[in-house]
Amino acid sequence: MRRSRGLTAALVLSLAGAGTGIGLVLMPEASAITPPVAFTADELPTWQPNGIVWAMAQANGTVFAGGTFSAVRPPDGSGSGTEQEAVNFVALDAATGAPTSCKLAFTVGDGSATVRALTVSKDKKTLYAGGYFGAVNGTPVSSVAAIDIDTCTPKASFHPSFPATVRAFAVTDDTLYAAGDFTTVEGQTRERFAAVDAGSGALKPFTADADEPGRAVAVTPDGKNVLLGGDFFTVNGQNTHALAVVNSATGAVAKTYSTIPSNSVVKSIATDATGFYTGNEGSGGGVFDGRIGLNLSDFSEKWRDRCLGATQFVLPYDGVLYSSSHAHDCTLNGEYPDGRRHHLLAQPTNYQGTPPAPVDGFVASPRKLGWFPDTNDGLGEGIGPRVMAVAEKGDTKYMWVGGEFTTVNGVAQQGLTRFASTGDVGAPTTPVASAASVKPGEVQVRWRTSYDEDDSKLTYRIYRNGSSTPAHTMTADSLEFERQQASWTDTTVKAGQSYTYRVTATDAAGNTSALSATASVTVPASIQSYPNQVRADGANLYWRYDDTVSPYVADSSTDGNTSGIQLNAPALRQTPGAISGASTAIGFNGTSQQVYSDHRQTVGSSYTIETWFKTNTTRGGKLIGFGNNTDRNSGSYDKQLYMTNTGRLVFGVYNGSTRTVSTGLFETYNDNKWHHVVGTQGPSGMALYVDGQNKGTLNVTNFQQYAGFWHVGGDNLSSWPNRPTSNFFAGQIDETAVYPTALTQAQVKNHYDLAKAPTDTVSKVVTTEDTYINQGAPGQAYGTSTSLAVRGTSAYETYLRFNIPAAPAGTVLKAASLQFKTTTQTGAGTADTVSVVPVTGTWSAAGTTFNTKPTLGTTPLGSLAGVPDGSAIQNVELDTTAVSAVLGTNGYSMALTSTGTDPLWLWSSEATAADAAPQLILTFGPK
């Protein structure tokens, strides 16, 4: 995923404006990338090799990269130079990403040379290189070399003989430790691990012989022990798989491990004051592909990240463990399910506070932080990134990444990339907002939290009626894979009036998204019985399917944090919906479409699932259920309502076997009519209700425990009783709700009955004609003007004409308001009171001037005590009795007048601005 580019100014932080309400606690805007992340996710221009980077090290503002390549070239499209020869090695300026004057060629007489390990001495004067090569710039070596950094020349006196590939290094003041495929060094037995003098290259007594290749090595901060990683199963004859701790002087085994699966290996080890960390890779079933954090005090495990995806490198830095992998399934770590690959991740090195209880014997790692730059899998094995290093130059720190990738953040870039500690220029994604109101005096504004690649806490500003000043400002957390809905309740709204809302997201650097699309809502004049009762009964997920855009479904529950994601574009705004009023339904095709909840959760011991459906399918399908995946078939799935091919309904759970309640053999519901179905489970067992009636119970109180996602319209049904032909439901679904309690039969019946209760309806009537008059130009007609004006002295008057509908049968007018929008010109608002009065004389837009203006009534229909400057929608509450008297009148006219000297400017029906045309908002309800 690629974010929008370009630094955009942050909007002014303000709580002043059109309304206040209840929401999350206001937090001060952050001043940097969300701590403890230290780097942006924005890739910087970097020269790139034509092959794979396997190793990196840094010193004094220079980054050294080794691997298997023959040249480096400038960033694509940069025009900053031409391709240069680089034989398996390149030195680059940490701040510019361009090659330095240091040129080294690593070659071999037979086969292909490669550099697999790089490290720098503690005094930053010597670069050690390992791999498979026989010469450096023609100087003979044997797979290990020492380079004088100042002169960029190999040290001829340093030439220990390693007859096979060296894969990793660790260095102290006087010792260089090596891991690899070798079994001898300097003709003496040293199997896969060895130590040589850091100055002379002489072999040291250190002996830690392993039976399979060594891939990682690190020295503990106190220098007393060496951490070994690789493929091995024994070290010095002692059983220990993939990981071991040995004495730094002798190689004697100090700690063995047996908790890494036999089909997994350790690819990387790193250590700092917070502990030591491993990156692991496996193949086959039951592998461990993630990361382990261990204590330095006793080398015991403190946490384990069980994400699947071949971790290649780990790098602890300032309390954060950065890692490279292609992690595609973090289910076992309580995060995202199997899906797309994430190649670069960050997580805290330690828990802040008490770690959670172990699961399956392992403490889960701290959760991922908001840092999600990404690469592709790339060349070779298709692993992606292979190595990481942090370099500093000036006041800026740079995270360098090397590997076999060929894109970074969706842009072509091979083998090398880097990210800085400053200069975040990526704006968050644009929120998708919606608004709803189920009772007078309250509007719920909600949006799916935005995504930002390097900020997990974003600031949201909600703008009402087009105002440039936010009505509310708040913060909310989100990650790339966890974007719960955020919401704010506006409690200053008035019944019968319409409101619009737009939302922006701003990151810690001040980059601001575009405004969301406009969300419109009319506040009802009376409580809407059905949705109000669903909320009152405690639904913690309530999808009404009134959404106007894909792919998000808003949650209308009181907490309002479980939005849904539409998969494969189900049909929106299907009418009529299941309940009375303007609510709409969602349509599914029965082959691929569904909606799933937006974040992972667990289900308590009691719950209720409820939905309405209409279908004539003979292929059955899932109505609602709980599964452990999102856009892929779930492997665990239960707590579900589904339809058989014949139209029977089934409610089932899994508690070691499938346990179901179903409707009778001849009770079928695929008759293309709306039906209400509810499944409950709790201490009293299971119950299935259809259209308010109990259709069966079962004394089963338990079910499979797992974290997962709610699915509507489809998911796995394999092996369930009377399994239908299709996992996916073909038909319409409406008013889906999930509760954390088992609803009673009386509550279920009440919901079914309330669905038929009459509710308010709203008519929006746009002007058929409008104009204004100007005393200063008494003969001028303004019928084609895009703006209208109101003032007392010298006079402006605005005239509006409407075709007012009659009240629908069985209803009366509950509320009426006139809506208009002030223009964008400076000072469009007014400090004076604006009145709405009936027009008793005749007028026309084309011919009316100040000299021919119509007669006005004397009794105002409504008034507005001043209008603030700035283009925004305004509502004038009108006298319901007076408007009721003219219902059904075509060509009814009203005027806007004022007695003051401060003019009001508003858009006319000829204007092209959004929501520009003046209109009446008429709310009808039952008598």
Coordinates of N, CA and C in Angstrom, one line a residue, residues 2-3 5 33 38-49 63 73-78 80 92-98 344 371 373-375 389 391-393 395-401 405 407-426 453-454:
R2 N 0.5 2.2 -0.7 CA 1.3 3.4 -0.8 C 0.5 4.6 -0.4
R3 N 1.0 5.4 0.5 CA 0.3 6.6 1.0 C 0.5 7.7 0.0
R5 N 1.5 11.4 -1.2 CA 2.8 12.1 -1.0 C 2.5 13.5 -0.9
I33 N 7.2 11.2 15.2 CA 6.7 9.9 14.9 C 6.2 9.3 16.2
A38 N 11.4 5.0 15.7 CA 12.4 6.0 15.6 C 12.6 6.5 14.1
F39 N 11.9 5.8 13.2 CA 12.1 6.1 11.7 C 10.8 6.3 11.0
T40 N 10.8 7.1 10.0 CA 9.7 7.2 9.1 C 9.6 6.0 8.3
A41 N 8.4 5.8 7.6 CA 8.3 4.7 6.6 C 8.5 5.2 5.2
D42 N 8.9 6.4 5.0 CA 9.1 7.0 3.7 C 10.5 6.7 3.2
E43 N 10.6 5.9 2.1 CA 11.9 5.5 1.6 C 12.6 6.7 1.0
L44 N 13.9 6.7 1.1 CA 14.8 7.8 0.6 C 15.5 7.3 -0.7
P45 N 15.8 8.2 -1.6 CA 16.6 7.8 -2.8 C 17.9 7.1 -2.4
T46 N 18.1 6.0 -2.9 CA 19.3 5.2 -2.6 C 19.8 4.4 -3.8
W47 N 21.1 4.4 -4.0 CA 21.7 3.6 -5.1 C 21.4 2.2 -4.8
Q48 N 21.3 1.4 -5.9 CA 20.8 0.0 -5.8 C 21.7 -0.9 -6.6
P49 N 21.9 -2.1 -6.1 CA 22.7 -3.1 -6.8 C 21.9 -3.9 -7.8
V63 N 27.8 3.4 5.1 CA 27.2 2.1 5.2 C 27.9 1.1 4.2
R73 N 23.6 1.1 -9.4 CA 23.0 2.2 -10.2 C 22.3 3.2 -9.4
P74 N 22.0 4.4 -9.9 CA 21.3 5.4 -9.2 C 19.8 5.0 -9.0
P75 N 19.1 5.7 -8.1 CA 17.7 5.4 -7.9 C 17.0 5.6 -9.3
D76 N 16.0 4.9 -9.5 CA 15.3 5.0 -10.8 C 14.7 6.4 -11.0
G77 N 15.0 7.0 -12.1 CA 14.5 8.3 -12.5 C 15.1 9.5 -11.8
S78 N 16.2 9.2 -11.1 CA 16.9 10.3 -10.3 C 17.8 11.2 -11.2
S80 N 20.9 10.9 -11.3 CA 22.0 11.3 -10.5 C 23.3 10.5 -10.7
L92 N 28.5 3.2 0.9 CA 27.6 4.3 0.5 C 27.5 5.3 1.6
D93 N 27.3 6.6 1.2 CA 27.1 7.6 2.2 C 25.8 7.5 2.9
A94 N 25.8 7.4 4.2 CA 24.5 7.1 4.9 C 23.5 8.2 4.7
A95 N 23.9 9.4 4.5 CA 22.9 10.6 4.3 C 22.4 10.8 2.9
T96 N 23.2 10.4 1.9 CA 22.8 10.6 0.5 C 22.4 9.4 -0.2
G97 N 22.9 8.2 0.3 CA 22.6 7.0 -0.4 C 23.4 6.7 -1.6
A98 N 24.4 7.6 -1.9 CA 25.3 7.4 -3.0 C 26.6 6.7 -2.7
L344 N 8.6 -5.7 6.7 CA 9.3 -5.0 7.7 C 8.4 -4.7 8.9
W371 N 4.7 0.9 12.4 CA 5.8 1.1 11.4 C 5.7 0.1 10.3
P373 N 6.7 0.2 6.6 CA 7.2 0.3 5.2 C 7.2 -1.1 4.6
D374 N 7.2 -1.3 3.3 CA 7.1 -2.6 2.8 C 7.9 -2.8 1.5
T375 N 8.3 -4.0 1.3 CA 9.0 -4.4 0.0 C 8.2 -5.5 -0.6
A389 N 20.6 -2.3 9.2 CA 21.6 -1.6 10.0 C 21.2 -0.1 10.2
A391 N 22.6 3.7 10.8 CA 23.7 4.5 10.7 C 23.3 6.0 11.0
E392 N 24.3 6.7 11.5 CA 24.0 8.1 11.9 C 25.0 9.1 11.2
K393 N 24.4 10.2 10.7 CA 25.2 11.2 10.1 C 24.6 12.6 10.4
D395 N 22.7 15.0 12.5 CA 21.7 14.8 13.6 C 20.7 13.8 13.2
T396 N 20.9 13.1 12.0 CA 19.9 12.2 11.5 C 20.4 10.8 11.6
K397 N 19.4 9.9 12.0 CA 19.7 8.5 12.0 C 19.0 7.9 10.8
Y398 N 19.6 6.8 10.3 CA 19.0 6.2 9.1 C 18.9 4.7 9.3
M399 N 17.8 4.1 9.0 CA 17.6 2.7 9.0 C 17.8 2.2 7.6
W400 N 18.9 1.4 7.4 CA 19.2 0.8 6.1 C 18.7 -0.6 6.0
V401 N 18.2 -1.0 4.9 CA 17.7 -2.3 4.7 C 18.2 -2.9 3.4
F405 N 14.7 -7.8 -2.5 CA 13.5 -7.1 -3.0 C 13.8 -6.3 -4.3
T407 N 11.1 -3.9 -5.1 CA 10.3 -2.7 -4.9 C 10.3 -2.3 -3.4
V408 N 10.1 -1.1 -3.2 CA 9.9 -0.5 -1.8 C 8.7 0.4 -1.8
N409 N 7.8 0.1 -0.9 CA 6.6 0.9 -0.9 C 5.9 1.0 -2.3
G410 N 6.0 -0.1 -3.0 CA 5.3 -0.1 -4.3 C 6.1 0.5 -5.5
V411 N 7.3 1.1 -5.2 CA 8.1 1.8 -6.2 C 9.3 1.0 -6.5
A412 N 9.7 0.9 -7.7 CA 10.9 0.1 -8.1 C 12.1 0.5 -7.4
Q413 N 12.8 -0.4 -6.7 CA 14.0 -0.1 -6.0 C 14.6 -1.5 -5.6
Q414 N 15.8 -1.8 -6.0 CA 16.3 -3.1 -5.8 C 17.4 -3.2 -4.7
G415 N 17.3 -4.1 -3.8 CA 18.4 -4.6 -3.0 C 18.7 -3.7 -1.8
L416 N 18.6 -2.4 -1.9 CA 18.9 -1.5 -0.8 C 17.9 -0.4 -0.7
T417 N 17.6 0.0 0.5 CA 16.7 1.2 0.8 C 17.1 1.7 2.1
R418 N 16.5 2.9 2.5 CA 16.8 3.5 3.8 C 15.7 4.4 4.2
F419 N 15.5 4.6 5.5 CA 14.5 5.4 6.1 C 15.2 6.3 7.2
A420 N 14.7 7.5 7.3 CA 15.3 8.5 8.2 C 14.5 8.7 9.5
S421 N 15.2 9.3 10.5 CA 14.5 9.6 11.7 C 13.7 10.9 11.6
T422 N 13.8 11.6 10.5 CA 13.1 12.9 10.3 C 12.5 12.9 8.9
G423 N 11.7 13.9 8.7 CA 11.2 14.1 7.3 C 10.0 13.3 6.9
D424 N 9.1 12.9 7.8 CA 7.9 12.2 7.5 C 7.0 13.0 6.6
V425 N 6.8 12.6 5.3 CA 6.0 13.3 4.4 C 4.7 12.6 3.9
G426 N 4.5 11.4 4.5 CA 3.3 10.6 4.0 C 2.1 10.9 4.9
E453 N 1.7 4.8 7.7 CA 2.8 3.8 7.8 C 3.7 4.0 8.9
D454 N 3.8 5.2 9.5 CA 4.7 5.3 10.6 C 4.1 6.1 11.8

